[in-house]
Tab-separated table of C-alpha atoms in Angstrom:
chain	number	residue	atom	x	y	z
A	29	MET	CA	71.445	-44.940	12.416
A	30	ASN	CA	72.922	-41.429	12.762
A	31	HIS	CA	73.398	-41.009	9.053
A	32	ILE	CA	69.752	-42.044	8.445
A	33	ARG	CA	68.527	-39.466	10.958
A	34	LYS	CA	70.829	-36.851	9.425
A	35	ALA	CA	69.562	-37.553	5.933
A	36	PHE	CA	65.942	-37.485	7.105
A	37	PHE	CA	66.239	-34.067	8.770
A	38	SER	CA	68.340	-32.695	5.908
A	39	LEU	CA	65.605	-33.644	3.473
A	40	PHE	CA	62.503	-32.594	5.434
A	41	PHE	CA	63.665	-29.569	7.419
A	42	PRO	CA	63.615	-27.221	4.368
A	43	PHE	CA	60.065	-28.400	3.532
A	44	PHE	CA	59.001	-27.857	7.142
A	45	LEU	CA	60.323	-24.282	6.999
A	46	LEU	CA	58.593	-23.717	3.660
A	47	PHE	CA	55.294	-25.071	5.023
A	48	SER	CA	55.534	-22.940	8.169
A	49	PHE	CA	56.290	-19.835	6.101
A	50	SER	CA	53.349	-20.536	3.786
A	51	LEU	CA	51.018	-21.103	6.735
A	52	GLY	CA	52.122	-17.847	8.344
A	53	SER	CA	51.716	-15.995	5.089
A	54	ASN	CA	48.158	-17.290	4.684
A	55	VAL	CA	47.244	-16.188	8.203
A	56	ASN	CA	48.775	-12.742	7.691
A	57	ALA	CA	47.061	-12.425	4.320
A	58	GLN	CA	43.640	-12.067	5.981
A	59	ASP	CA	43.177	-8.685	4.322
A	60	GLY	CA	40.135	-6.826	3.119
A	61	LYS	CA	39.880	-8.731	-0.142
A	62	ALA	CA	39.891	-12.113	1.581
A	63	LEU	CA	37.335	-10.979	4.142
A	64	PHE	CA	35.143	-9.465	1.421
A	65	ASN	CA	35.162	-12.719	-0.559
A	66	GLN	CA	34.441	-14.797	2.545
A	67	LYS	CA	31.774	-12.667	4.177
A	68	CYS	CA	30.251	-10.320	1.600
A	69	ALA	CA	30.600	-11.558	-1.972
A	70	SER	CA	27.773	-14.087	-1.824
A	71	CYS	CA	25.187	-11.277	-1.389
A	72	HIS	CA	26.939	-8.036	-2.419
A	73	ALA	CA	28.864	-6.606	-5.339
A	74	ILE	CA	30.922	-3.426	-5.378
A	75	ASP	CA	29.045	-1.430	-7.968
A	76	LYS	CA	25.645	-3.092	-8.474
A	77	ASN	CA	22.795	-4.455	-6.393
A	78	LEU	CA	22.563	-8.216	-5.906
A	79	VAL	CA	20.829	-9.856	-2.966
A	80	GLY	CA	21.890	-6.790	-0.998
A	81	PRO	CA	22.791	-3.236	-2.044
A	82	ALA	CA	25.964	-2.253	-3.891
A	83	LEU	CA	28.720	-1.499	-1.387
A	84	LYS	CA	30.491	1.296	-3.238
A	85	GLY	CA	30.186	4.440	-1.132
A	86	VAL	CA	28.608	2.585	1.794
A	87	GLU	CA	30.527	4.673	4.350
A	88	GLU	CA	29.057	7.908	2.972
A	89	ARG	CA	25.545	6.490	3.304
A	90	TRP	CA	26.000	5.902	7.044
A	91	ASP	CA	26.535	9.109	9.032
A	92	ASP	CA	27.520	7.112	12.142
A	93	LYS	CA	30.361	4.695	11.483
A	94	SER	CA	29.971	2.990	14.861
A	95	MET	CA	26.406	2.157	13.828
A	96	LEU	CA	27.757	0.704	10.585
A	97	TYR	CA	30.041	-1.546	12.648
A	98	ASP	CA	27.045	-2.667	14.708
A	99	TRP	CA	25.007	-3.239	11.525
A	100	VAL	CA	27.611	-5.650	10.112
A	101	ARG	CA	27.871	-7.536	13.386
A	102	ASN	CA	24.143	-7.704	14.138
A	103	SER	CA	21.736	-5.977	11.756
A	104	ALA	CA	18.655	-7.101	13.726
A	105	ALA	CA	19.759	-5.177	16.809
A	106	VAL	CA	20.350	-1.971	14.803
A	107	ILE	CA	16.930	-2.256	13.143
A	108	LYS	CA	15.350	-2.748	16.554
A	109	LYS	CA	16.968	0.514	17.729
A	110	GLY	CA	15.162	2.270	14.882
A	111	TYR	CA	18.258	3.728	13.204
A	112	PRO	CA	16.858	5.388	10.012
A	113	ARG	CA	19.440	4.077	7.544
A	114	ALA	CA	19.117	0.529	8.861
A	115	VAL	CA	15.312	0.570	8.704
A	116	ALA	CA	15.407	2.011	5.163
A	117	VAL	CA	17.712	-0.752	3.869
A	118	TYR	CA	15.648	-3.410	5.680
A	119	ASN	CA	12.420	-2.206	4.065
A	120	GLU	CA	13.964	-1.687	0.633
A	121	TYR	CA	15.186	-5.294	0.458
A	122	ASN	CA	11.884	-6.941	1.384
A	123	LYS	CA	12.660	-7.057	5.116
A	124	VAL	CA	15.325	-9.716	4.689
A	125	GLN	CA	17.916	-9.224	7.395
A	126	MET	CA	21.606	-9.387	6.650
A	127	THR	CA	23.572	-12.308	8.040
A	128	ALA	CA	25.190	-11.385	11.346
A	129	PHE	CA	28.987	-11.440	11.632
A	130	PRO	CA	29.671	-10.971	15.374
A	131	GLU	CA	33.203	-12.329	14.955
A	132	LEU	CA	34.324	-9.320	12.862
A	133	LYS	CA	36.289	-6.668	14.722
A	134	ASN	CA	36.328	-2.977	13.783
A	135	GLU	CA	39.725	-3.503	12.146
A	136	ASP	CA	38.319	-6.311	9.982
A	137	ILE	CA	35.398	-4.161	8.855
A	138	ASP	CA	37.804	-1.284	8.099
A	139	ALA	CA	39.875	-3.662	5.978
A	140	ILE	CA	36.756	-4.642	3.990
A	141	LEU	CA	35.792	-0.998	3.526
A	142	GLY	CA	39.320	-0.197	2.392
A	143	TYR	CA	39.150	-2.955	-0.205
A	144	ILE	CA	35.789	-1.640	-1.429
A	145	ASN	CA	37.121	1.926	-1.706
A	146	THR	CA	40.362	1.026	-3.516
A	147	GLY	CA	41.247	-2.312	-5.022
A	148	GLY	CA	37.737	-3.658	-4.840
A	149	ALA	CA	36.409	-1.130	-7.324
A	150	LYS	CA	39.147	-2.053	-9.812
A	151	ALA	CA	38.520	-5.746	-9.310
A	152	ALA	CA	34.810	-5.289	-9.900
A	153	ALA	CA	35.457	-3.307	-13.070
A	154	ALA	CA	37.807	-5.986	-14.363
A	155	ALA	CA	35.242	-8.669	-13.586
A	156	THR	CA	32.645	-6.976	-15.781
A	157	ASP	CA	34.954	-7.395	-18.748
A	158	VAL	CA	34.962	-11.197	-18.422
A	159	PRO	CA	32.603	-12.766	-20.966
A	160	ALA	CA	29.316	-14.076	-19.550
A	161	GLY	CA	29.606	-17.723	-18.684
A	162	GLY	CA	33.317	-17.243	-18.096
A	163	SER	CA	36.191	-18.335	-20.262
A	164	PRO	CA	37.643	-21.823	-19.801
A	165	GLU	CA	40.714	-20.215	-18.219
A	166	SER	CA	38.682	-18.469	-15.493
A	167	LYS	CA	37.007	-21.638	-14.267
A	168	ALA	CA	40.251	-23.632	-14.501
A	169	ALA	CA	42.282	-21.091	-12.497
A	170	GLU	CA	42.080	-23.106	-9.304
A	171	ASP	CA	43.127	-26.311	-11.074
A	172	ASP	CA	46.043	-24.454	-12.675
A	173	SER	CA	47.140	-23.212	-9.232
A	174	ASN	CA	47.073	-26.733	-7.831
A	175	LEU	CA	49.143	-27.956	-10.773
A	176	LEU	CA	51.637	-25.141	-10.224
A	177	TYR	CA	51.982	-26.013	-6.536
A	178	GLY	CA	52.559	-29.640	-7.467
A	179	ILE	CA	55.276	-28.733	-9.972
A	180	LEU	CA	56.955	-26.426	-7.452
A	181	THR	CA	56.921	-29.195	-4.844
A	182	ILE	CA	58.623	-31.597	-7.242
A	183	ILE	CA	61.210	-28.974	-8.192
A	184	LEU	CA	61.970	-28.280	-4.526
A	185	ALA	CA	62.306	-31.998	-3.846
A	186	VAL	CA	64.769	-32.366	-6.727
A	187	ILE	CA	66.769	-29.345	-5.481
A	188	ALA	CA	66.860	-30.855	-1.977
A	189	MET	CA	68.202	-34.152	-3.358
A	190	ILE	CA	70.861	-32.311	-5.401
A	191	LEU	CA	71.914	-30.295	-2.356
A	192	LEU	CA	72.208	-33.464	-0.306
A	193	GLN	CA	74.405	-35.003	-3.006
A	194	VAL	CA	76.542	-31.845	-3.199
A	195	ASN	CA	76.893	-31.867	0.586
A	196	SER	CA	78.008	-35.501	0.458
A	197	ASN	CA	80.603	-34.792	-2.225
A	198	LEU	CA	81.967	-31.751	-0.351
A	199	SER	CA	82.282	-33.807	2.829
A	200	LYS	CA	84.161	-36.499	0.903
A	201	MET	CA	86.547	-33.932	-0.631
A	202	SER	CA	87.164	-32.410	2.804
A	203	GLU	CA	87.971	-35.783	4.338
A	204	GLU	CA	90.322	-36.651	1.464
A	205	ALA	CA	92.101	-33.296	1.792
A	206	GLU	CA	92.782	-34.037	5.451
A	207	GLY	CA	94.143	-37.476	4.574
A	208	ASN	CA	91.327	-39.408	6.220
A	209	ALA	CA	90.135	-42.684	4.771
A	210	VAL	CA	86.838	-42.234	2.995
A	211	ALA	CA	84.431	-45.062	2.337
A	212	GLU	CA	83.061	-45.368	-1.170
A	213	PRO	CA	79.640	-43.613	-1.239
A	214	VAL	CA	76.587	-45.816	-1.545
A	215	PRO	CA	74.668	-45.273	-4.828
A	216	PHE	CA	71.396	-43.401	-4.465
A	217	TYR	CA	69.234	-46.373	-5.437
A	218	ARG	CA	70.929	-48.538	-2.772
A	219	ASN	CA	70.951	-45.977	0.024
A	220	LYS	CA	68.739	-47.383	2.786
A	221	ALA	CA	67.863	-43.942	4.138
A	222	TYR	CA	66.601	-42.753	0.784
A	223	ILE	CA	64.753	-46.010	0.141
A	224	ALA	CA	63.051	-45.779	3.553
A	225	ILE	CA	62.022	-42.162	3.030
A	226	PHE	CA	60.694	-42.929	-0.472
A	227	ALA	CA	58.711	-45.928	0.838
A	228	ILE	CA	57.168	-43.837	3.643
A	229	LEU	CA	56.200	-41.045	1.246
A	230	LEU	CA	54.748	-43.555	-1.222
A	231	PHE	CA	52.753	-45.230	1.545
A	232	LEU	CA	51.416	-41.923	2.890
A	233	GLY	CA	50.623	-40.515	-0.555
A	234	GLY	CA	48.957	-43.709	-1.727
A	235	GLY	CA	46.960	-43.983	1.486
A	236	TYR	CA	45.811	-40.385	1.237
A	237	MET	CA	44.728	-40.744	-2.389
A	238	THR	CA	42.923	-44.022	-1.637
A	239	PHE	CA	41.108	-42.444	1.306
A	240	GLN	CA	40.121	-39.362	-0.721
A	241	GLY	CA	38.919	-41.491	-3.608
A	242	ALA	CA	36.784	-43.677	-1.333
A	243	GLN	CA	35.414	-40.656	0.508
A	244	ASN	CA	34.368	-38.940	-2.737
A	245	LEU	CA	32.481	-41.917	-4.161
A	246	GLY	CA	29.014	-40.766	-5.140
A	247	ARG	CA	29.829	-37.072	-4.804
A	248	SER	CA	29.573	-34.790	-7.803
A	249	LYS	CA	31.306	-31.546	-6.890
A	250	ASN	CA	32.032	-29.445	-10.015
A	251	TYR	CA	29.670	-31.627	-12.082
A	252	GLN	CA	28.601	-29.523	-15.061
A	253	PRO	CA	26.578	-31.332	-17.743
A	254	GLU	CA	25.749	-29.757	-21.083
A	255	GLN	CA	22.092	-28.735	-21.148
A	256	PRO	CA	19.607	-28.856	-24.073
A	257	ILE	CA	19.553	-25.043	-24.049
A	258	TYR	CA	22.477	-22.892	-22.947
A	259	TYR	CA	20.920	-21.012	-20.044
A	260	SER	CA	23.259	-18.418	-18.564
A	261	HIS	CA	22.675	-17.501	-14.929
A	262	THR	CA	25.195	-14.689	-15.452
A	263	VAL	CA	22.830	-13.053	-17.930
A	264	HIS	CA	19.560	-13.768	-16.110
A	265	ALA	CA	20.395	-13.630	-12.382
A	266	GLY	CA	23.508	-11.450	-12.683
A	267	ILE	CA	23.150	-8.833	-15.394
A	268	ASN	CA	19.340	-8.675	-15.516
A	269	GLN	CA	18.914	-9.169	-11.753
A	270	ILE	CA	16.092	-11.731	-12.046
A	271	ASN	CA	15.324	-13.027	-8.568
A	272	CYS	CA	16.032	-16.723	-8.078
A	273	LEU	CA	12.532	-17.248	-6.674
A	274	TYR	CA	10.918	-16.005	-9.894
A	275	CYS	CA	11.989	-19.228	-11.614
A	276	HIS	CA	12.478	-21.478	-8.576
A	277	GLY	CA	9.445	-20.484	-6.502
A	278	GLY	CA	9.271	-23.862	-4.806
A	279	ALA	CA	12.424	-23.049	-2.847
A	280	GLN	CA	10.400	-20.684	-0.677
A	281	GLU	CA	7.349	-22.885	-0.212
A	282	SER	CA	8.225	-26.564	-0.519
A	283	LYS	CA	10.844	-29.264	-0.247
A	284	HIS	CA	11.905	-28.900	-3.884
A	285	ALA	CA	13.130	-25.741	-5.618
A	286	ASN	CA	11.486	-26.944	-8.866
A	287	ILE	CA	12.621	-26.445	-12.449
A	288	PRO	CA	10.589	-23.676	-14.110
A	289	SER	CA	8.176	-24.671	-16.836
A	290	VAL	CA	8.592	-23.471	-20.415
A	291	ASN	CA	5.749	-21.000	-19.806
A	292	VAL	CA	7.836	-19.204	-17.178
A	293	CYS	CA	10.588	-18.702	-19.754
A	294	MET	CA	8.071	-17.502	-22.335
A	295	ASN	CA	6.769	-14.805	-19.981
A	296	CYS	CA	9.860	-12.838	-20.981
A	297	HIS	CA	10.868	-14.380	-24.274
A	298	MET	CA	7.621	-13.710	-26.062
A	299	GLY	CA	9.036	-10.211	-26.368
A	300	ILE	CA	12.777	-10.932	-26.175
A	301	ASN	CA	13.515	-12.899	-29.343
A	302	GLU	CA	17.210	-12.129	-29.812
A	303	TYR	CA	20.395	-11.800	-27.794
A	304	ALA	CA	21.969	-8.612	-29.055
A	305	LYS	CA	23.205	-6.375	-26.225
A	306	GLY	CA	24.696	-8.800	-23.726
A	307	PRO	CA	28.336	-9.911	-23.459
A	308	GLN	CA	29.637	-12.769	-25.547
A	309	LEU	CA	28.714	-16.186	-24.156
A	310	TYR	CA	31.187	-19.068	-24.028
A	311	ARG	CA	30.891	-22.776	-23.288
A	312	GLU	CA	33.393	-24.510	-21.069
A	313	ASP	CA	35.380	-25.745	-24.073
A	314	GLY	CA	35.876	-22.142	-25.208
A	315	SER	CA	33.412	-22.242	-28.091
A	316	LYS	CA	31.147	-19.246	-28.573
A	317	VAL	CA	27.422	-19.449	-27.908
A	318	ASP	CA	24.888	-17.856	-30.229
A	319	GLY	CA	22.372	-16.463	-27.745
A	320	THR	CA	19.736	-15.825	-30.399
A	321	ALA	CA	19.963	-19.426	-31.620
A	322	GLU	CA	19.428	-20.639	-28.043
A	323	ILE	CA	16.253	-18.530	-27.822
A	324	GLN	CA	15.066	-20.184	-31.040
A	325	LYS	CA	15.578	-23.577	-29.357
A	326	LEU	CA	13.294	-22.380	-26.567
A	327	TYR	CA	10.620	-21.459	-29.131
A	328	LYS	CA	10.837	-24.948	-30.613
A	329	TYR	CA	10.338	-26.571	-27.203
A	330	ALA	CA	7.489	-24.183	-26.379
A	331	GLY	CA	5.814	-24.669	-29.765
A	332	TRP	CA	5.874	-20.938	-30.387
A	333	ASP	CA	5.830	-19.297	-33.824
A	334	PRO	CA	7.663	-15.965	-33.362
A	335	ALA	CA	6.536	-14.677	-36.755
A	336	LYS	CA	2.803	-15.234	-36.149
A	337	LYS	CA	3.166	-14.829	-32.367
A	338	LEU	CA	1.047	-17.908	-31.818
A	339	TYR	CA	1.509	-21.289	-30.157
A	340	THR	CA	1.524	-24.132	-32.684
A	341	GLY	CA	0.547	-26.839	-30.213
A	342	LYS	CA	3.678	-28.858	-31.033
A	343	GLY	CA	5.674	-28.017	-27.946
A	344	GLN	CA	7.460	-30.459	-25.679
A	345	ALA	CA	9.103	-30.456	-22.263
A	346	ILE	CA	12.763	-29.415	-22.060
A	347	GLU	CA	14.815	-32.373	-20.857
A	348	TRP	CA	17.089	-30.521	-18.461
A	349	VAL	CA	19.902	-32.588	-16.967
A	350	ARG	CA	19.699	-32.731	-13.177
A	351	ILE	CA	22.832	-31.467	-11.420
A	352	HIS	CA	22.218	-31.571	-7.650
A	353	ASN	CA	21.089	-34.937	-6.332
A	354	LEU	CA	21.125	-36.282	-2.781
A	355	PRO	CA	20.968	-39.962	-1.774
A	356	ASP	CA	17.470	-41.387	-1.281
A	357	HIS	CA	17.944	-41.729	2.486
A	358	VAL	CA	18.684	-37.999	2.926
A	359	TYR	CA	15.890	-35.481	3.594
A	360	PHE	CA	16.437	-31.882	2.529
A	361	ASN	CA	13.800	-29.170	2.525
A	362	HIS	CA	14.418	-25.944	0.593
A	363	ALA	CA	11.698	-23.983	2.392
A	364	GLN	CA	13.185	-24.926	5.759
A	365	HIS	CA	16.469	-23.289	4.747
A	366	VAL	CA	15.210	-20.385	2.619
A	367	THR	CA	12.094	-19.293	4.535
A	368	ALA	CA	12.747	-20.440	8.112
A	369	GLY	CA	16.546	-20.394	8.046
A	370	LYS	CA	16.784	-17.184	5.953
A	371	GLN	CA	19.650	-18.645	3.930
A	372	GLN	CA	20.632	-17.223	0.556
A	373	CYS	CA	20.877	-19.467	-2.518
A	374	GLN	CA	24.599	-18.736	-2.727
A	375	THR	CA	25.213	-20.488	0.622
A	376	CYS	CA	24.901	-23.896	-1.042
A	377	HIS	CA	25.039	-23.098	-4.759
A	378	GLY	CA	27.923	-20.639	-4.782
A	379	GLU	CA	27.913	-17.392	-6.764
A	380	ILE	CA	25.165	-18.601	-9.050
A	381	GLN	CA	24.797	-15.111	-10.543
A	382	LYS	CA	28.273	-15.464	-12.056
A	383	MET	CA	27.836	-18.898	-13.635
A	384	GLY	CA	27.242	-19.633	-17.293
A	385	GLU	CA	26.010	-23.205	-17.347
A	386	VAL	CA	25.479	-24.164	-13.720
A	387	TYR	CA	27.787	-26.628	-11.982
A	388	GLN	CA	27.647	-28.202	-8.524
A	389	TYR	CA	29.506	-25.795	-6.275
A	390	SER	CA	29.477	-27.761	-2.970
A	391	ASP	CA	30.184	-31.450	-2.435
A	392	LEU	CA	26.903	-31.785	-0.445
A	393	SER	CA	28.529	-34.341	1.857
A	394	MET	CA	27.215	-35.058	5.341
A	395	GLY	CA	30.308	-33.451	6.874
A	396	TRP	CA	29.717	-30.302	4.824
A	397	CYS	CA	26.097	-30.069	6.018
A	398	ILE	CA	26.983	-30.756	9.664
A	399	ASN	CA	29.723	-28.122	9.669
A	400	CYS	CA	27.239	-25.599	8.322
A	401	HIS	CA	24.717	-26.493	11.049
A	402	ARG	CA	27.398	-26.134	13.692
A	403	GLU	CA	28.458	-22.686	12.512
A	404	SER	CA	25.244	-21.118	11.178
A	405	LYS	CA	23.437	-18.896	13.672
A	406	VAL	CA	19.654	-19.089	13.802
A	407	GLN	CA	17.835	-15.843	13.153
A	408	PHE	CA	15.511	-15.767	16.167
A	409	THR	CA	14.445	-12.131	15.816
A	410	ASP	CA	11.202	-11.576	13.873
A	411	ASN	CA	11.056	-15.246	12.941
A	412	LYS	CA	7.862	-16.958	14.111
A	413	PHE	CA	9.216	-20.386	13.152
A	414	TYR	CA	11.533	-20.348	16.174
A	415	SER	CA	9.065	-18.860	18.662
A	416	ILE	CA	8.628	-22.272	20.366
A	417	TYR	CA	12.180	-22.200	21.735
A	418	GLU	CA	11.239	-20.171	24.791
A	419	GLN	CA	14.298	-21.095	26.860
A	420	PHE	CA	16.705	-19.879	24.186
A	421	HIS	CA	14.747	-16.638	23.809
A	422	GLU	CA	14.905	-16.145	27.566
A	423	ASP	CA	18.653	-16.886	27.688
A	424	MET	CA	19.330	-14.420	24.889
A	425	LYS	CA	17.188	-11.813	26.620
A	426	ASN	CA	19.161	-12.285	29.849
A	427	LYS	CA	22.488	-12.145	27.944
A	428	LYS	CA	23.339	-15.758	28.826
A	429	LEU	CA	23.600	-16.472	25.113
A	430	ASP	CA	24.601	-14.103	22.340
A	431	SER	CA	23.463	-16.440	19.561
A	432	VAL	CA	21.997	-19.877	18.879
A	433	THR	CA	23.367	-22.201	16.210
A	434	VAL	CA	21.372	-24.764	14.246
A	435	GLU	CA	23.161	-27.462	16.210
A	436	LYS	CA	21.638	-26.221	19.489
A	437	ILE	CA	18.097	-26.717	18.199
A	438	GLY	CA	18.800	-30.269	17.050
A	439	GLY	CA	20.328	-29.576	13.655
A	440	THR	CA	22.901	-32.377	13.995
A	441	GLU	CA	20.543	-35.094	15.214
A	442	CYS	CA	20.452	-38.081	12.848
A	443	GLN	CA	16.663	-38.214	12.490
A	444	LYS	CA	16.542	-34.599	11.282
A	445	CYS	CA	17.973	-35.535	7.901
A	446	HIS	CA	17.687	-39.345	7.727
A	447	TYR	CA	14.481	-41.335	7.536
């Protein structure tokens, strides 16, 4: 029994140390870049306006840094105080308040500002050189990292087994040098300790993969179908700064975001009949996209003659392939989240302004939605939708509560989302 225990600890102790070191490194790596990507990148860029203003030089635009700290943690409170810079930004961006981050300390905000002032600017410049739609390598970076980690794990396991064998041989040589009787070593494939460890790992790995596979049935994260027309959100929402609600107006007013009609596209493309000045477009397989040819496809669907500048009457609907789809028993209302909840499109759809052909960013599972409702703070200030919750308003006024999450107003009750 002792030799089994010894073999077990000899094999797993190095991996335990490696895991602990990696975990510690990840915690310590909570630097400005990580915080920027987690908290800011969905609405801000370094050197251009997105949902919010460009962040380059933000410190110079605020003459009171303590007020800037307060703005990041609770913009509504700073606006209420009447601070000129805060009111100006609020009015400039259609009176949409910035998400509050009360958990950020001054040191965290300084780290974000440091990233913006140094490495962030370089990162943003490098990002502008990436072709619109992204190269296949850029979207596959995460998969490549996972593959690398898997290969490293296998290599470390092989090294551990070799070291165990070397240790066994050295022990045998030492015993023989001292004149002690040494039993013939058991072959690897007959060693009960190794067989037991392998069986346990196989059982755990197989069980984990089976559980993950069953859990992901019906989910379509990263689903990215090829569309009839290559429509680049990088070009439209990113480079040309077209507001999401211009095409998906239903997101603000109804349950469905709606797919824009061909006429909405033609509002711009009656005059824009070629793709000449934008970056090169690429499909996911690496093939180049002829932007002008894609505009010609639009004309065919619209029944538009660009030479005569007349409609021919032979148009037809574009058969876009649906990407995001919830089960029939799930109720989701876009207006509830966009108008009442003041959520940005990027919360669920990811950095849509950086996507070529759109893919499903989130898994849209029940657990994912519930976690969001547990963590997301309701914007009570200047929001008539939540005026009925008098007790919460009173508690916040009396400093009994500093915030109210969606969960507290019933956001995790079954009947809220299920018929």
